[in-house]
Tab-separated table of C-alpha atoms in Angstrom:
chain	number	residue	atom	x	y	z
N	668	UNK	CA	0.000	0.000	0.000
N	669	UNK	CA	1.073	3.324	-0.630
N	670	UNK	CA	-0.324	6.641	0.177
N	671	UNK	CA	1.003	10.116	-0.942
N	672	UNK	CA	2.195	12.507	1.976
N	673	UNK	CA	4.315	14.786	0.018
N	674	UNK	CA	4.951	15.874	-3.461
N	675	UNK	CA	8.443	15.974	-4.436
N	676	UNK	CA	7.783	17.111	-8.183
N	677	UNK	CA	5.072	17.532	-10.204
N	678	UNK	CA	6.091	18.036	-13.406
N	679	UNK	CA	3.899	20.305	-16.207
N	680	UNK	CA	1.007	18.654	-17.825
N	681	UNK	CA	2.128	17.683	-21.258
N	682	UNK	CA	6.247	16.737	-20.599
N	683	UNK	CA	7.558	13.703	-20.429
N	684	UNK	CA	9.290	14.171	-16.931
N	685	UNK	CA	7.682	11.728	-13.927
N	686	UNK	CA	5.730	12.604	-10.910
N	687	UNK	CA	7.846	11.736	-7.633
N	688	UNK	CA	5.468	11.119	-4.406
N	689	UNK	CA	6.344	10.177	-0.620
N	690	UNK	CA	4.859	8.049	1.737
N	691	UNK	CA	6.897	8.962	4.792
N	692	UNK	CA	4.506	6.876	7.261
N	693	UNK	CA	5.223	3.555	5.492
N	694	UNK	CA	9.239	4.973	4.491
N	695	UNK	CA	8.842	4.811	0.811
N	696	UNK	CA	8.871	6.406	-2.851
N	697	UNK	CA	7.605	6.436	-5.676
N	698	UNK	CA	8.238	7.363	-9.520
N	699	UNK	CA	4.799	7.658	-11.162
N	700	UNK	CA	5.128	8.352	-15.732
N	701	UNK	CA	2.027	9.206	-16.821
N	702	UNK	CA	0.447	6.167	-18.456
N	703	UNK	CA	2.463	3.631	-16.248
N	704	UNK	CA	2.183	1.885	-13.602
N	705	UNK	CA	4.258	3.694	-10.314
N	706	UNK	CA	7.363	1.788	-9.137
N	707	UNK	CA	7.936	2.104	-5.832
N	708	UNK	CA	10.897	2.360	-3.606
N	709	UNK	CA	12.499	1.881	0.298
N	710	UNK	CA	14.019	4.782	1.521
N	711	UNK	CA	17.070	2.230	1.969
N	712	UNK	CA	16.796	2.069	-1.844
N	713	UNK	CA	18.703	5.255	-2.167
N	714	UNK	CA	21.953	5.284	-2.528
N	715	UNK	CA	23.401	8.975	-3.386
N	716	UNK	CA	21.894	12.216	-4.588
N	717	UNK	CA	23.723	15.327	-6.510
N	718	UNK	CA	23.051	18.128	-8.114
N	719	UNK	CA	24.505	18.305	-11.549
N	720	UNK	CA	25.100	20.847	-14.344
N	721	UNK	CA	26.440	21.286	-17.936
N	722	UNK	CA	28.473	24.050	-18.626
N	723	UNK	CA	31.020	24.359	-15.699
N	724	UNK	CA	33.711	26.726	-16.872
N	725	UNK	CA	36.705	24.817	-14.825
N	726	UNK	CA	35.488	21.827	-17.581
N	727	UNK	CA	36.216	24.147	-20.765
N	728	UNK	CA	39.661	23.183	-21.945
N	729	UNK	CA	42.157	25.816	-22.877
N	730	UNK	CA	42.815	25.595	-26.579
N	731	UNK	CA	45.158	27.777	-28.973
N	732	UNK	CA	43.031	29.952	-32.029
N	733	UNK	CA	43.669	27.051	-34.206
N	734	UNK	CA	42.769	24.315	-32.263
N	735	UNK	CA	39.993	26.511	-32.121
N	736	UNK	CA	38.803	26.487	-35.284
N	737	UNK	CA	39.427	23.162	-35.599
N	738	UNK	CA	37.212	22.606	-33.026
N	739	UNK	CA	34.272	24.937	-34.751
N	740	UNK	CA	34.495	22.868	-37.343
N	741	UNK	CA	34.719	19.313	-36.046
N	742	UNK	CA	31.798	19.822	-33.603
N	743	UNK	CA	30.089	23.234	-33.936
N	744	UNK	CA	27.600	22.346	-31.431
N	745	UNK	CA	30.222	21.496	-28.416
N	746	UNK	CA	32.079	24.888	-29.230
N	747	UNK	CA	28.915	26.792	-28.816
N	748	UNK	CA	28.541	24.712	-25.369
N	749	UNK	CA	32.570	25.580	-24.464
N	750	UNK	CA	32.127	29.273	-25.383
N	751	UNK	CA	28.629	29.615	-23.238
N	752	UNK	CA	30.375	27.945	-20.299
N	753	UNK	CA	33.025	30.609	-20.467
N	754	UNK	CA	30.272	33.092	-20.432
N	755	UNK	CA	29.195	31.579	-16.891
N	756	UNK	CA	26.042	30.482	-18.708
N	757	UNK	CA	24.860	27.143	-16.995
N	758	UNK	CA	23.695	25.409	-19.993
N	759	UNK	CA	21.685	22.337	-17.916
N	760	UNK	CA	20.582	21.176	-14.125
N	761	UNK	CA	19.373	18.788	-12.720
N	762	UNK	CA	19.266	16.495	-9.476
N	763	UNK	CA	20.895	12.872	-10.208
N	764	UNK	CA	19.703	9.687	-7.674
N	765	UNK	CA	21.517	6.977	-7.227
N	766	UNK	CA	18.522	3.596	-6.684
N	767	UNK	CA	19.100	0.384	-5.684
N	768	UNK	CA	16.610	-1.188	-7.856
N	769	UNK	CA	17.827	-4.702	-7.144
N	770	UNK	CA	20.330	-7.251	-5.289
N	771	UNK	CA	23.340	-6.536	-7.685
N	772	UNK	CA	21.696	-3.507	-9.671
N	773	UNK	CA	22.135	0.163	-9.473
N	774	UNK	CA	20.349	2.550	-11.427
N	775	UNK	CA	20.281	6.484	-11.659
N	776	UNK	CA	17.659	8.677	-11.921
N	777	UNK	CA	18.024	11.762	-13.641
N	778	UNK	CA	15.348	14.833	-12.485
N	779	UNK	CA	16.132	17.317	-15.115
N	780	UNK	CA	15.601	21.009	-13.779
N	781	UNK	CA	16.464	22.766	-16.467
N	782	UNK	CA	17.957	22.383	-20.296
N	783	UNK	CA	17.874	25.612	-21.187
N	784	UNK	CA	20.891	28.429	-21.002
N	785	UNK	CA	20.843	30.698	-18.227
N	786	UNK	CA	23.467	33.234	-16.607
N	787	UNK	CA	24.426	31.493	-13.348
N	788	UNK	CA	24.265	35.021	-11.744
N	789	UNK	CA	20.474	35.924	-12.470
N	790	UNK	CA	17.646	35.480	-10.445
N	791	UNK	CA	16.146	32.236	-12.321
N	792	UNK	CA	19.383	30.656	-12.117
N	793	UNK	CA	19.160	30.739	-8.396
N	794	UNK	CA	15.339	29.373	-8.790
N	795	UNK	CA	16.236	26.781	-10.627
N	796	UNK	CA	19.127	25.969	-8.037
N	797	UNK	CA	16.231	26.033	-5.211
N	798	UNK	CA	13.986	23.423	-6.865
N	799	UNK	CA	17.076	21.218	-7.666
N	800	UNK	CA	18.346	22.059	-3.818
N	801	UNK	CA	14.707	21.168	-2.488
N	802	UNK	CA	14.770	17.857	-4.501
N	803	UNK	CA	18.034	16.615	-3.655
N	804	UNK	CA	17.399	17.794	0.446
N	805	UNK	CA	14.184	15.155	-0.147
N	806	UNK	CA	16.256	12.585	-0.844
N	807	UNK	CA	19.247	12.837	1.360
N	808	UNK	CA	16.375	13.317	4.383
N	809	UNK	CA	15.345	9.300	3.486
N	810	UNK	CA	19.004	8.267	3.655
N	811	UNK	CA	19.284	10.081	6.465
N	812	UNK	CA	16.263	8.529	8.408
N	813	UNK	CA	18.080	5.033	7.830
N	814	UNK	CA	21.150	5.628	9.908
């Protein structure tokens, strides 16, 4: 059995992205795609939780004007991505669990946030970091409550 006591995200009608509910009387979770049926978890089931982003400026190698260009040509798209980050643009977030989903078996679930570019020093940047921050602090509370 399984009864929702808290919402940890409810995504907009009309994505793809799931629905994550708690039951934090009976110590479980549960990952809910619209048309399927839920799988639920153990808080034990999780593992580890991040935050993650694309577009971290420390990841941008150094290159010379002609390794550059050969760059721009090679892949176009990753030197657009390279010359954002340098812009402090983050250019994707998102929250990244780590399930036990069985004896031997790990999997990860990916919560995107956000997959669109935005200045890291603007005001939705730092919304955007809250909802990740309020995800991932759901999580860690259920690994918590185990020890």
């Amino acid at each position: 059995m399984f009864t929702i006591t808290d919402t940890i995200l409810d995504p907009p009608r009309f994505t793809f992205l799931p629905a994550i509910y708690q039951d934090a009387t009976r110590r479980k979770w549960a990952v809910h795609q619209r048309g399927a049926t839920p799988r639920i978890f153990d808080y034990a089931d999780v593992l580890q939780c991040e935050i993650v982003e694309t577009g971290n400026p420390e990841d941008v190698p150094q290159l010379s004007n002609r390794e550059l260009a050969q760059q721009i040509l090679i892949n176009p798209a990753q030197a657009t991505k390279n010359n954002a980050a340098k812009r402090n643009m983050c250019l994707g977030m998102g929250v990244v669990v780590a399930v036990q989903t069985g004896e031997d078996e790990i999997s990860k679930l990916e919560i995107p946030v956000t997959a669109g570019e935005v200045k890291r020093d603007c005001g939705l940047y730092r919304s955007y970091r809250n909802v990740a921050e309020q995800i991932k602090e759901a999580f860690d509370a259920m690994g918590r409550s185990e020890q």
